[in-house]
mmCIF file of N, CA, C and O in Angstrom:
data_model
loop_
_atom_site.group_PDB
_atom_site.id
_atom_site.type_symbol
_atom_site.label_atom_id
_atom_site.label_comp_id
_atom_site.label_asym_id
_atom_site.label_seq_id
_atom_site.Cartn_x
_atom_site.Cartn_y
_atom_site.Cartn_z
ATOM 1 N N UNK A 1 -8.308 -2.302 -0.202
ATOM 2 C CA UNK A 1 -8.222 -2.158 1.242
ATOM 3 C C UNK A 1 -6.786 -1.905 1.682
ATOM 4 O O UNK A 1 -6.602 -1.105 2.600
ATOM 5 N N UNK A 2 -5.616 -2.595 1.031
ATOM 6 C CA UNK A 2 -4.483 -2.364 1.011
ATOM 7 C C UNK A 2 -4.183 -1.021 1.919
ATOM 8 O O UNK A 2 -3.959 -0.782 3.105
ATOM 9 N N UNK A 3 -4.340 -0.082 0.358
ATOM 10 C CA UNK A 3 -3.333 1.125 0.442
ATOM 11 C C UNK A 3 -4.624 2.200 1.234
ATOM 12 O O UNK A 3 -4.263 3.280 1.703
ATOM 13 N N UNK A 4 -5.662 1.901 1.289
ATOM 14 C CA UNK A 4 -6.884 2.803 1.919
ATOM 15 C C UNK A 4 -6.448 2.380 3.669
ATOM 16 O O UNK A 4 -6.896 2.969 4.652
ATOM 17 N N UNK A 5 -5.371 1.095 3.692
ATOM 18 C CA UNK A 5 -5.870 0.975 5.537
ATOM 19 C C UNK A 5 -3.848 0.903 5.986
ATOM 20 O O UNK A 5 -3.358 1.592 6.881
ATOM 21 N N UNK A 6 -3.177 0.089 5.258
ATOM 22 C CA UNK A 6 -1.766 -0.383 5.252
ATOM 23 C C UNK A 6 -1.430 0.815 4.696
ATOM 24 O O UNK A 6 -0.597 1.116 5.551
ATOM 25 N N UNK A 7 -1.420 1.508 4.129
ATOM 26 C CA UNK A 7 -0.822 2.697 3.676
ATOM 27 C C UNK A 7 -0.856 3.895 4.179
ATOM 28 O O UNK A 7 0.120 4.608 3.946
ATOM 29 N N UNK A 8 -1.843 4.383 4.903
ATOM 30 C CA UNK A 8 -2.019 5.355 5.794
ATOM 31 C C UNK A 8 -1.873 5.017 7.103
ATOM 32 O O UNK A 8 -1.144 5.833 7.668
ATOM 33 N N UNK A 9 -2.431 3.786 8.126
ATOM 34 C CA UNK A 9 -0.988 3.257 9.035
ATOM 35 C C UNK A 9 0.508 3.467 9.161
ATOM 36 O O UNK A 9 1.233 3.772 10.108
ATOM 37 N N UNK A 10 0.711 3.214 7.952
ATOM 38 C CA UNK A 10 2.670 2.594 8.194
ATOM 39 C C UNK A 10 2.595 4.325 7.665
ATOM 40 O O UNK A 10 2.746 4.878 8.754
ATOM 41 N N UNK A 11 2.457 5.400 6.683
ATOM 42 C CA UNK A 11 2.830 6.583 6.366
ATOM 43 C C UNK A 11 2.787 7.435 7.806
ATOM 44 O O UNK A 11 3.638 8.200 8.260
ATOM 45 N N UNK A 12 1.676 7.089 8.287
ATOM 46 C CA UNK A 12 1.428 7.989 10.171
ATOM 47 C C UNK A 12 2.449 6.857 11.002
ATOM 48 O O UNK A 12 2.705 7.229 12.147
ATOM 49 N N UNK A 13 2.907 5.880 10.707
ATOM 50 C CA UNK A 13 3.985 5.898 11.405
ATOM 51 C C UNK A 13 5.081 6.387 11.828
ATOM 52 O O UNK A 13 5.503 6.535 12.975
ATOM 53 N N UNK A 14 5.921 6.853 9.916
ATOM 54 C CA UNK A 14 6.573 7.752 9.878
ATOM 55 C C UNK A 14 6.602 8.817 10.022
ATOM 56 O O UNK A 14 7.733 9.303 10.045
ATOM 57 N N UNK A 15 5.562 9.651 10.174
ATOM 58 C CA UNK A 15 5.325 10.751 10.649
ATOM 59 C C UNK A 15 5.439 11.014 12.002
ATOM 60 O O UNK A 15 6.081 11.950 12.478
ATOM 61 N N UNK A 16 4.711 10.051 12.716
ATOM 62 C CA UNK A 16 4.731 10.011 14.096
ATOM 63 C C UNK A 16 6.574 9.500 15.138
ATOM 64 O O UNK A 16 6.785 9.600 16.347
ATOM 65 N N UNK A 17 7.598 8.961 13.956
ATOM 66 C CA UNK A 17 9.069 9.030 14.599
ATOM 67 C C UNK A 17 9.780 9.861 14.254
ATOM 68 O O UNK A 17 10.911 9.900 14.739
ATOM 69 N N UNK A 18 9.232 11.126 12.983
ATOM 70 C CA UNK A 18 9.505 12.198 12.773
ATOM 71 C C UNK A 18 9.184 13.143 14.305
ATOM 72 O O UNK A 18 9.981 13.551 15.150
ATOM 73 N N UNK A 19 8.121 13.230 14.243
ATOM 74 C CA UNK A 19 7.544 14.368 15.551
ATOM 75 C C UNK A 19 8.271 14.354 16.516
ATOM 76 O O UNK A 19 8.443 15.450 17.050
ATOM 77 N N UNK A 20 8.966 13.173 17.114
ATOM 78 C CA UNK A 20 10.224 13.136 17.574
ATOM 79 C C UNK A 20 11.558 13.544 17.404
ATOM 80 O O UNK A 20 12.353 13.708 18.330
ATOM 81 N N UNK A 21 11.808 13.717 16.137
ATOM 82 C CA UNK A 21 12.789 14.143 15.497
ATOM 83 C C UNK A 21 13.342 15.119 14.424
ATOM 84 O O UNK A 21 14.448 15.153 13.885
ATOM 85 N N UNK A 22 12.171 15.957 14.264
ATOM 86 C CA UNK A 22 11.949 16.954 13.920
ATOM 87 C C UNK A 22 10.660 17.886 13.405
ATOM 88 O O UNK A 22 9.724 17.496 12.707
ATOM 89 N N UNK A 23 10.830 18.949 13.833
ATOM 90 C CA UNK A 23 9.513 19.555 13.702
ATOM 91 C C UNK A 23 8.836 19.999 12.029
ATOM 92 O O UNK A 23 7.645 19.921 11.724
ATOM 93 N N UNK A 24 10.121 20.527 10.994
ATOM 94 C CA UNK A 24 10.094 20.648 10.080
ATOM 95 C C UNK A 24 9.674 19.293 9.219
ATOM 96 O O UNK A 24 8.995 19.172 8.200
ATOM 97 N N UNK A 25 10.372 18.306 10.068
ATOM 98 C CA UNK A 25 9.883 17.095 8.873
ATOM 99 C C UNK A 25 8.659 16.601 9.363
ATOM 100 O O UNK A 25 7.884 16.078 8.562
ATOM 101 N N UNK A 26 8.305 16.705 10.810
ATOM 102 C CA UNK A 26 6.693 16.467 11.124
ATOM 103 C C UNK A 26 5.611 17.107 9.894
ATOM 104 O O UNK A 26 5.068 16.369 9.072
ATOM 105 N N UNK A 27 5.436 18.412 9.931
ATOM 106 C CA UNK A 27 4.782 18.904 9.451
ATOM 107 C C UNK A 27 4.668 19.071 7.554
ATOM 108 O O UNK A 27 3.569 19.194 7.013
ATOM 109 N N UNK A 28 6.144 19.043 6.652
ATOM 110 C CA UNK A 28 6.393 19.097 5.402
ATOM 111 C C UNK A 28 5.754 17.073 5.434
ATOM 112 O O UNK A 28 5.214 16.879 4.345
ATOM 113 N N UNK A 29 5.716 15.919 6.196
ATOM 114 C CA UNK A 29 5.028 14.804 5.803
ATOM 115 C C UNK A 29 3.727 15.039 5.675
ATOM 116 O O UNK A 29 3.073 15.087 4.633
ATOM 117 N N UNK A 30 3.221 15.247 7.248
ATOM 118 C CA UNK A 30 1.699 16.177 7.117
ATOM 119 C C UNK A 30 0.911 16.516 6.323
ATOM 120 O O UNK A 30 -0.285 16.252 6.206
ATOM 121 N N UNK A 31 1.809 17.330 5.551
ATOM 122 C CA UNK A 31 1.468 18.159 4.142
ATOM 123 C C UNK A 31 1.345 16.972 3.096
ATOM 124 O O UNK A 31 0.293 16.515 2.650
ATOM 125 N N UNK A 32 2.303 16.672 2.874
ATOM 126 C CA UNK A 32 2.248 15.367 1.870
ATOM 127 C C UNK A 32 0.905 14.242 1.576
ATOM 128 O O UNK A 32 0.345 13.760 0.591
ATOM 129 N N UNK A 33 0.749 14.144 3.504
ATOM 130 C CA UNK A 33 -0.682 13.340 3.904
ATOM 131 C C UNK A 33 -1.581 13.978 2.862
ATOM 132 O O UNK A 33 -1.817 13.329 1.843
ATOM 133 N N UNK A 34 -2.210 15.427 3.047
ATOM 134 C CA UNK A 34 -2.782 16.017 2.028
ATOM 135 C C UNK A 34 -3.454 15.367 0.852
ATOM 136 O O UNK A 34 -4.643 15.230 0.565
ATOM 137 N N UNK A 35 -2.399 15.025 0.288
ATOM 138 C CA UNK A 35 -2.086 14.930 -1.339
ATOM 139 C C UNK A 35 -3.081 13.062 -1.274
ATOM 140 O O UNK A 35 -4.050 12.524 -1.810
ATOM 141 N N UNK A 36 -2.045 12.748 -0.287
ATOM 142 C CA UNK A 36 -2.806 11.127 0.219
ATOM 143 C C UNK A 36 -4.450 11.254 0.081
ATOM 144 O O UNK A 36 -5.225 10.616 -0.632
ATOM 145 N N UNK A 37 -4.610 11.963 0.713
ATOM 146 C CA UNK A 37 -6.069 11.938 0.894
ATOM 147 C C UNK A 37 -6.807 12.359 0.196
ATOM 148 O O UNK A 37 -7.943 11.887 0.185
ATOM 149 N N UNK A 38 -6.491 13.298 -0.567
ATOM 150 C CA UNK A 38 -6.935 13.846 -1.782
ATOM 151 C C UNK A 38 -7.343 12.592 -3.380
ATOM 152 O O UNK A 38 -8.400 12.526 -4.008
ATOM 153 N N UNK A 39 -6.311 11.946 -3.551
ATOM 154 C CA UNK A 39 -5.785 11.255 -4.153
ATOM 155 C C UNK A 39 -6.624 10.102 -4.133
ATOM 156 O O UNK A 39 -7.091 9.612 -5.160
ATOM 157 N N UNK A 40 -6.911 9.467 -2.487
ATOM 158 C CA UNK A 40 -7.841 8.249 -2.183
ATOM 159 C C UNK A 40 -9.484 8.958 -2.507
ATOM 160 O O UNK A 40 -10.274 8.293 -3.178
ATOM 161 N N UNK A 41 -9.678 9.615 -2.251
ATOM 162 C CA UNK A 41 -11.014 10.312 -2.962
ATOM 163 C C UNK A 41 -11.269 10.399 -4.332
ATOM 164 O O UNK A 41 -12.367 10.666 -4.820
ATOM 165 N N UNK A 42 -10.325 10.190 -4.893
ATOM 166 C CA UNK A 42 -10.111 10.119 -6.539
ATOM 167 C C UNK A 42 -10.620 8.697 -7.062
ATOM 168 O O UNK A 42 -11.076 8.480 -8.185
ATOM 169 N N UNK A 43 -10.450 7.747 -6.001
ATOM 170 C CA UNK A 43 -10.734 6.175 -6.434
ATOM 171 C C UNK A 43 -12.606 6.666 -6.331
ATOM 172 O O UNK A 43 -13.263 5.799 -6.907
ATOM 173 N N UNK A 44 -13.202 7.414 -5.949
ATOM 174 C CA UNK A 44 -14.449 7.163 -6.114
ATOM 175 C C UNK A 44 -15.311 8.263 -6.460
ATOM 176 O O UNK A 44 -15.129 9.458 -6.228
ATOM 177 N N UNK A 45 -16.450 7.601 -7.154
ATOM 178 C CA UNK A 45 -17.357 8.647 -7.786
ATOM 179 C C UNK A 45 -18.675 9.124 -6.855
ATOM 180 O O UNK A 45 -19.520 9.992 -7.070
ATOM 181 N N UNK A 46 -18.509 8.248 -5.796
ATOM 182 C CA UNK A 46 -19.221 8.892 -4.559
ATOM 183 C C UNK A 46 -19.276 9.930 -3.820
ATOM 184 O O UNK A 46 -18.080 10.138 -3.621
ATOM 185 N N UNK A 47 -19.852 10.748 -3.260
ATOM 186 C CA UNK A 47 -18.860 11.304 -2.193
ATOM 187 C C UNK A 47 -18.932 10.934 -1.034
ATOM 188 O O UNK A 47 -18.072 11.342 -0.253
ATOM 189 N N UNK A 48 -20.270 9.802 -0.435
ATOM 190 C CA UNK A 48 -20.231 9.145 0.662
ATOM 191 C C UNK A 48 -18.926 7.838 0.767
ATOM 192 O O UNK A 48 -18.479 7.336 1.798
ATOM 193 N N UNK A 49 -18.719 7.676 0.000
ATOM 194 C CA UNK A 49 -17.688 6.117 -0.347
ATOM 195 C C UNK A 49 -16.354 7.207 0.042
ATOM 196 O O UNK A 49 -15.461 6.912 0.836
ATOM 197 N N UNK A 50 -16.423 8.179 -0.514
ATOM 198 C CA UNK A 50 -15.469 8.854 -0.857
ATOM 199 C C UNK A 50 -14.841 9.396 1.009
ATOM 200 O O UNK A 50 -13.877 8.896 1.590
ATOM 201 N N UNK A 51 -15.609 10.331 1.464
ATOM 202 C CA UNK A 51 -16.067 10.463 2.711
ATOM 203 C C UNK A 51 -15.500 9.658 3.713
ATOM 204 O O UNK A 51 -14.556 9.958 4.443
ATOM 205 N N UNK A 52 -16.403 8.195 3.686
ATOM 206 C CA UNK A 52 -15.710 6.838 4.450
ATOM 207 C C UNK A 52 -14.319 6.488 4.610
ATOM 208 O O UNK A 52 -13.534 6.351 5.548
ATOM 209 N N UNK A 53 -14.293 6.365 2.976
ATOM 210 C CA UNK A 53 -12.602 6.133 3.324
ATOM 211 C C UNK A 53 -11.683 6.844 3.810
ATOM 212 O O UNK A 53 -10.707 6.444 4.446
ATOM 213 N N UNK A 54 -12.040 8.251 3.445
ATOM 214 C CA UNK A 54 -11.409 9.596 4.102
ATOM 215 C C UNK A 54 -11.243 9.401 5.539
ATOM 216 O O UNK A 54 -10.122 9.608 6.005
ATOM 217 N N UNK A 55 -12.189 9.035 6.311
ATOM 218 C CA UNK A 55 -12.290 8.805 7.776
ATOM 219 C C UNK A 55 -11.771 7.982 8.385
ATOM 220 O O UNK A 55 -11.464 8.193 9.558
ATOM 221 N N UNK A 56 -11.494 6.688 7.719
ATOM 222 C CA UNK A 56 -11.087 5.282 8.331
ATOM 223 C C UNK A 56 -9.465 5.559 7.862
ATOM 224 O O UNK A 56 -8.475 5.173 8.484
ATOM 225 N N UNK A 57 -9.477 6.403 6.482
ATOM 226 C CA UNK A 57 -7.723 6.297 6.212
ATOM 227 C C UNK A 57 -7.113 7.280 7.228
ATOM 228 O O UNK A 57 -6.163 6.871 7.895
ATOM 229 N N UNK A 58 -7.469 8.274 7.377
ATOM 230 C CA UNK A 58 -7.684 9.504 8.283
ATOM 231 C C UNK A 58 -6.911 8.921 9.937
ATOM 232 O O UNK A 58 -5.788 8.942 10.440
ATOM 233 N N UNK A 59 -8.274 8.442 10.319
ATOM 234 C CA UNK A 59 -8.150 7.634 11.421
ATOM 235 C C UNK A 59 -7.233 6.465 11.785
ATOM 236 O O UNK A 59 -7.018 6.094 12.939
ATOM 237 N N UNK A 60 -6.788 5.998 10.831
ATOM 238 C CA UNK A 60 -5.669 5.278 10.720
ATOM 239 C C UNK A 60 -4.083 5.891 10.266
ATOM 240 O O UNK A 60 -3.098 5.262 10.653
ATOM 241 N N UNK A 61 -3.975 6.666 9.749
ATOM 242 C CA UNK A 61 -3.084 7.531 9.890
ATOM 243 C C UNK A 61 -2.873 8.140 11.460
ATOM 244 O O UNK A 61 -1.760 8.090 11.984
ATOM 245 N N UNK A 62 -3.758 8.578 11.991
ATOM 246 C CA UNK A 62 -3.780 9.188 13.273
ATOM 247 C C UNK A 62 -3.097 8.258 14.291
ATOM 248 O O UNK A 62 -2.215 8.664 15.047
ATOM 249 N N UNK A 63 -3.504 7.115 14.276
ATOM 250 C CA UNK A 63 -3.088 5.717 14.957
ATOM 251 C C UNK A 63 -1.651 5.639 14.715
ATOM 252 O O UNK A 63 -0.867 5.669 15.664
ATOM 253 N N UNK A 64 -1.174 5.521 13.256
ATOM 254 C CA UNK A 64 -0.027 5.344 13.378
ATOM 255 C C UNK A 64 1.214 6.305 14.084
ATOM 256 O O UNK A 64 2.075 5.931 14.881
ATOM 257 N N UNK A 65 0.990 7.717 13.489
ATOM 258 C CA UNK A 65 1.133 8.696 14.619
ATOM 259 C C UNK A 65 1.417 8.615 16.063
ATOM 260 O O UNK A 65 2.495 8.798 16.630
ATOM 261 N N UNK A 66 0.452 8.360 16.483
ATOM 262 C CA UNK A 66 0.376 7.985 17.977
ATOM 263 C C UNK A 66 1.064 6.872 18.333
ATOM 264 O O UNK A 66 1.491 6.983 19.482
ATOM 265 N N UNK A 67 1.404 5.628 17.706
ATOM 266 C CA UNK A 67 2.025 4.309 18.404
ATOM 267 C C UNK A 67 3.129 4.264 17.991
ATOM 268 O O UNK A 67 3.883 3.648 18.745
ATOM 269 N N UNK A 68 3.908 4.932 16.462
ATOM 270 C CA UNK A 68 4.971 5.266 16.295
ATOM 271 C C UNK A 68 5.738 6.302 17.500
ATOM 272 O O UNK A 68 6.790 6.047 18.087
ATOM 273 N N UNK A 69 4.931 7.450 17.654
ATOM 274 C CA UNK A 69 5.560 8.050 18.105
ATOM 275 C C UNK A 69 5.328 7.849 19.636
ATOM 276 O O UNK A 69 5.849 8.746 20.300
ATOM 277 N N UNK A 70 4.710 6.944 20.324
ATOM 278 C CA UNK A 70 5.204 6.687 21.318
ATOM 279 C C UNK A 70 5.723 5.439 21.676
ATOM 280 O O UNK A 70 5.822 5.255 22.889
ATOM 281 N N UNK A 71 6.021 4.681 21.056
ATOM 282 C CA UNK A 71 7.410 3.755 20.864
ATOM 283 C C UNK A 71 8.939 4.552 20.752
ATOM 284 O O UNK A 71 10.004 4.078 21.145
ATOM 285 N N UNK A 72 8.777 5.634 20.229
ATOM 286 C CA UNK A 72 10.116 6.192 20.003
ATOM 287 C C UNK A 72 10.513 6.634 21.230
ATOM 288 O O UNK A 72 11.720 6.724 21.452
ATOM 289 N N UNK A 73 9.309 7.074 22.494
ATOM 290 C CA UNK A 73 9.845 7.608 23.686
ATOM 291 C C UNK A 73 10.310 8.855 23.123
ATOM 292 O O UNK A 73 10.643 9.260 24.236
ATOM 293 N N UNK A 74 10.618 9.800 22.382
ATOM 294 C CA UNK A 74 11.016 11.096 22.368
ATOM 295 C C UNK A 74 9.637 11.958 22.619
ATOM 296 O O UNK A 74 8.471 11.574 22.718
ATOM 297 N N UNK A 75 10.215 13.260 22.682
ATOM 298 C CA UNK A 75 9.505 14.421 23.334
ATOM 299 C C UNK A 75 8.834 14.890 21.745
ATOM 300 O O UNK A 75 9.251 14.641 20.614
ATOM 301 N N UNK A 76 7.896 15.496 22.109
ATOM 302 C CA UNK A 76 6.940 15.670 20.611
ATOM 303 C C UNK A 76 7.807 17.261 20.423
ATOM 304 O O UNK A 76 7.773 18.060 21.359
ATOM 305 N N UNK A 77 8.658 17.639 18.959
ATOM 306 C CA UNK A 77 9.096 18.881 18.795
ATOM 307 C C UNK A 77 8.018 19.321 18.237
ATOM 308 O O UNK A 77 8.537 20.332 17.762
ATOM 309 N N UNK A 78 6.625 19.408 17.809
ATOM 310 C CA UNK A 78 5.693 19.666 16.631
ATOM 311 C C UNK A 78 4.414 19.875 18.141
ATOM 312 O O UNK A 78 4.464 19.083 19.082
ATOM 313 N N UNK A 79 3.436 20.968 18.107
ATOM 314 C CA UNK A 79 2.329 21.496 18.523
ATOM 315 C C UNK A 79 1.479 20.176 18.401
ATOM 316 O O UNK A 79 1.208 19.978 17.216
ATOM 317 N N UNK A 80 1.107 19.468 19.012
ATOM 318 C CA UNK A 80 0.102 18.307 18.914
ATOM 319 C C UNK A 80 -0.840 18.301 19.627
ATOM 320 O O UNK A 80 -0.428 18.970 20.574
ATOM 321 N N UNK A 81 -2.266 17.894 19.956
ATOM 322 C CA UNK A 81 -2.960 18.276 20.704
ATOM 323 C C UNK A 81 -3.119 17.500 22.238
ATOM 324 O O UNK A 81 -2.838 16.308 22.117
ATOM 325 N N UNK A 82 -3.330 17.707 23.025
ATOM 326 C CA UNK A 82 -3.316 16.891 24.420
ATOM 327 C C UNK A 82 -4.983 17.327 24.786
ATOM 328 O O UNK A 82 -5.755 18.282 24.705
ATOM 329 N N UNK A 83 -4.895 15.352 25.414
ATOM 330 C CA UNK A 83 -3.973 14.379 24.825
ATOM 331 C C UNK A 83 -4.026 14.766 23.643
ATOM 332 O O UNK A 83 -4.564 15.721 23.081
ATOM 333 N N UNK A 84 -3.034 13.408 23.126
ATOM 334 C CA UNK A 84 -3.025 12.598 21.772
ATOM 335 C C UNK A 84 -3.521 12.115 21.287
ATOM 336 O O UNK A 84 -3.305 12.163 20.076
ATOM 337 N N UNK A 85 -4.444 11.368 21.712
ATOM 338 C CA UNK A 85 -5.506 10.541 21.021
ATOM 339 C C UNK A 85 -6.050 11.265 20.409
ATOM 340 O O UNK A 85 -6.482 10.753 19.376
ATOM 341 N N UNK A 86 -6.339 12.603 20.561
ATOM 342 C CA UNK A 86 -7.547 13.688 19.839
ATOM 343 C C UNK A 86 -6.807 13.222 18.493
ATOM 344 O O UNK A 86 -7.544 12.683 17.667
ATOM 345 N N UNK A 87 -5.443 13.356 18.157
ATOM 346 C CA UNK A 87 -4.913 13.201 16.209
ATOM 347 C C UNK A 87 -5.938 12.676 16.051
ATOM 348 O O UNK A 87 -6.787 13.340 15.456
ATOM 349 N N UNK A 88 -6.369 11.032 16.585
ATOM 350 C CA UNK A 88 -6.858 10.262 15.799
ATOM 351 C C UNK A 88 -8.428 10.860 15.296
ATOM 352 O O UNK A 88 -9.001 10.557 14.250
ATOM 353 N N UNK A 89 -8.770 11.503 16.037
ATOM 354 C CA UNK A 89 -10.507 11.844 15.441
ATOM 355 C C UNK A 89 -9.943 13.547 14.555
ATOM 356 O O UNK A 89 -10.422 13.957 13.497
ATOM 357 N N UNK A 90 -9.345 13.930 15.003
ATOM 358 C CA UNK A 90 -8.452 15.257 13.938
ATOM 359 C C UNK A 90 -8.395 14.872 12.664
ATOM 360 O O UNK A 90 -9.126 15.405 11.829
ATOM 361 N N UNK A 91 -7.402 13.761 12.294
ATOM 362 C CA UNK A 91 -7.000 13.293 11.535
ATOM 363 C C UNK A 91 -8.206 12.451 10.270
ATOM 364 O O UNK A 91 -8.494 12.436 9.073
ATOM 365 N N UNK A 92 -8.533 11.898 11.474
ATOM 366 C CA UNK A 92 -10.188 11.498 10.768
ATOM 367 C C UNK A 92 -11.328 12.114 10.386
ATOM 368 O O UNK A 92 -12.160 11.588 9.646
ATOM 369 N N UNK A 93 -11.410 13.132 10.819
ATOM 370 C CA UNK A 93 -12.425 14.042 10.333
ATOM 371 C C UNK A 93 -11.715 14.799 8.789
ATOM 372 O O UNK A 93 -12.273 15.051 7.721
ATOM 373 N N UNK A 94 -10.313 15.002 9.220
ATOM 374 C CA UNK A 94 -9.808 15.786 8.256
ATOM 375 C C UNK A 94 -9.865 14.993 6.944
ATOM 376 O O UNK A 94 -10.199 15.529 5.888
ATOM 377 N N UNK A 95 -9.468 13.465 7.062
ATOM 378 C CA UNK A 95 -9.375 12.507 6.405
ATOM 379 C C UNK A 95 -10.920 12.927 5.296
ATOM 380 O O UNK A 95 -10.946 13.478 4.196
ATOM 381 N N UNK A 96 -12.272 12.291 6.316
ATOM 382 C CA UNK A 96 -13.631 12.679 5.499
ATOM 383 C C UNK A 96 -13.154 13.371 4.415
ATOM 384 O O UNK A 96 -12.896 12.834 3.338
ATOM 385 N N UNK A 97 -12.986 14.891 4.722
ATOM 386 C CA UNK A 97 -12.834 15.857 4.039
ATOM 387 C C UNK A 97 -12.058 16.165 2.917
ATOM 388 O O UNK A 97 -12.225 16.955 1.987
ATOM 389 N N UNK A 98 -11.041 15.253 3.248
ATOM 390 C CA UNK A 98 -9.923 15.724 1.784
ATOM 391 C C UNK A 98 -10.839 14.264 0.844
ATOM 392 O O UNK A 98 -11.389 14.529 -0.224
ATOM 393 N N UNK A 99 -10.887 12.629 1.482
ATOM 394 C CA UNK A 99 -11.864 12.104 0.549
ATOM 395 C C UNK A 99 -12.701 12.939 -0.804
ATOM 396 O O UNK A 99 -12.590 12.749 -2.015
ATOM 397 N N UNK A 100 -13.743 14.129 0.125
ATOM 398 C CA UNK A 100 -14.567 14.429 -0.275
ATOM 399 C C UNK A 100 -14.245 15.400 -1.143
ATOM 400 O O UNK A 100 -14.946 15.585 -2.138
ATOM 401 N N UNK A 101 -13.253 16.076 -0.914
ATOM 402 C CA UNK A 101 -12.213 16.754 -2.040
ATOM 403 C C UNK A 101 -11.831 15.971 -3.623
ATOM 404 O O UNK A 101 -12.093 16.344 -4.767
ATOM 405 N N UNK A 102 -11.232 14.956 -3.202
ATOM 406 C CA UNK A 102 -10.866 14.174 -4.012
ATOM 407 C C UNK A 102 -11.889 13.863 -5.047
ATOM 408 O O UNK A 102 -11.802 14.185 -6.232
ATOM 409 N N UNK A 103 -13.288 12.926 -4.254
ATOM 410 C CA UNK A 103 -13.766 12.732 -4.960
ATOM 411 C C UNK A 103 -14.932 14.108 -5.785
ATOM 412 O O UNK A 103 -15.868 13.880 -6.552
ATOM 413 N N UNK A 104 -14.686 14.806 -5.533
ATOM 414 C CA UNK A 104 -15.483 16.320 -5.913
ATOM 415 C C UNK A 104 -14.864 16.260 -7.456
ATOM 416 O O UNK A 104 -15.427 16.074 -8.535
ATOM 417 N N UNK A 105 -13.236 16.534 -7.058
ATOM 418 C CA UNK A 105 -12.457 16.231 -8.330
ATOM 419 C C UNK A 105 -12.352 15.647 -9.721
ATOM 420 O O UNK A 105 -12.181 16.219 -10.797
ATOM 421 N N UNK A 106 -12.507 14.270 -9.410
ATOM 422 C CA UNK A 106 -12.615 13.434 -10.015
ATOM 423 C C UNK A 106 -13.938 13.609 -11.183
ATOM 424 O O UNK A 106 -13.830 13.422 -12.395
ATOM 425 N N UNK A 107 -15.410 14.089 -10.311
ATOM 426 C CA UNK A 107 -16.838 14.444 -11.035
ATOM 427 C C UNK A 107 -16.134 15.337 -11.708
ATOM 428 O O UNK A 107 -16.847 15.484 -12.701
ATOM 429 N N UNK A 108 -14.904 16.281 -11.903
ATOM 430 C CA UNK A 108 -14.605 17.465 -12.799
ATOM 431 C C UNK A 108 -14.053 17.002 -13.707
ATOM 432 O O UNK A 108 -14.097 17.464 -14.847
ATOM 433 N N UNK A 109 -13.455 16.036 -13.369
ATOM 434 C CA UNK A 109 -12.392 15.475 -14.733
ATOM 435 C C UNK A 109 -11.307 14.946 -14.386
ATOM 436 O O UNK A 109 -10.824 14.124 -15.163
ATOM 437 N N UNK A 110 -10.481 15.302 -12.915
ATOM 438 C CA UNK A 110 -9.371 15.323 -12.741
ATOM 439 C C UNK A 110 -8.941 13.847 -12.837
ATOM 440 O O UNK A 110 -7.759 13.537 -12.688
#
């Protein structure tokens, strides 16, 4: 539960005092998220388990995003959607999906 809920929180944190502070590093973390999510889909041989966590890590990433970056009070340099809150179901849907990536993977060998 750790790194599926505390780890994608505090990572969309940093992302989200980036977006403030730069647009290049908003988006090259972003990317990184990717790999995150990909990766947590790997813990399972499901693809509904797989899926879930995708969504809730997803969705929690999105969160952090949003409360990081509006604690920082800076102006968003990075295209975000308005509102903001949308990241969080963005993020979460996207989340599902790379899960389901991951765990696709994993049935191959990876």
């Amino acid at each position: 539960m750790q790194l599926a809920g505390v780890g994608p929180l505090l990572f969309g944190a940093v992302v989200g005092f980036t977006l403030g502070e730069s647009q290049t590093g908003y988006w090259v973390l972003t990317a990184l998220s990717v790999v995150g999510g990909v990766a947590g889909g790997l813990d399972h041989p499901e693809l509904r388990a797989a899926a879930a966590r995708g969504l809730v890590a997803g969705g929690l990433f999105g969160v952090g995003i949003i409360a990081a970056h509006e604690v920082s009070g800076n102006a968003a340099l990075a295209t975000v959607p308005s509102p903001l809150v949308l990241l969080v179901a963005i993020a979460a849907i996207a989340g599902a999906g790379l899960g389901t990536v991951g765990s696709l993977l994993r049935a191959r060998g990876w």
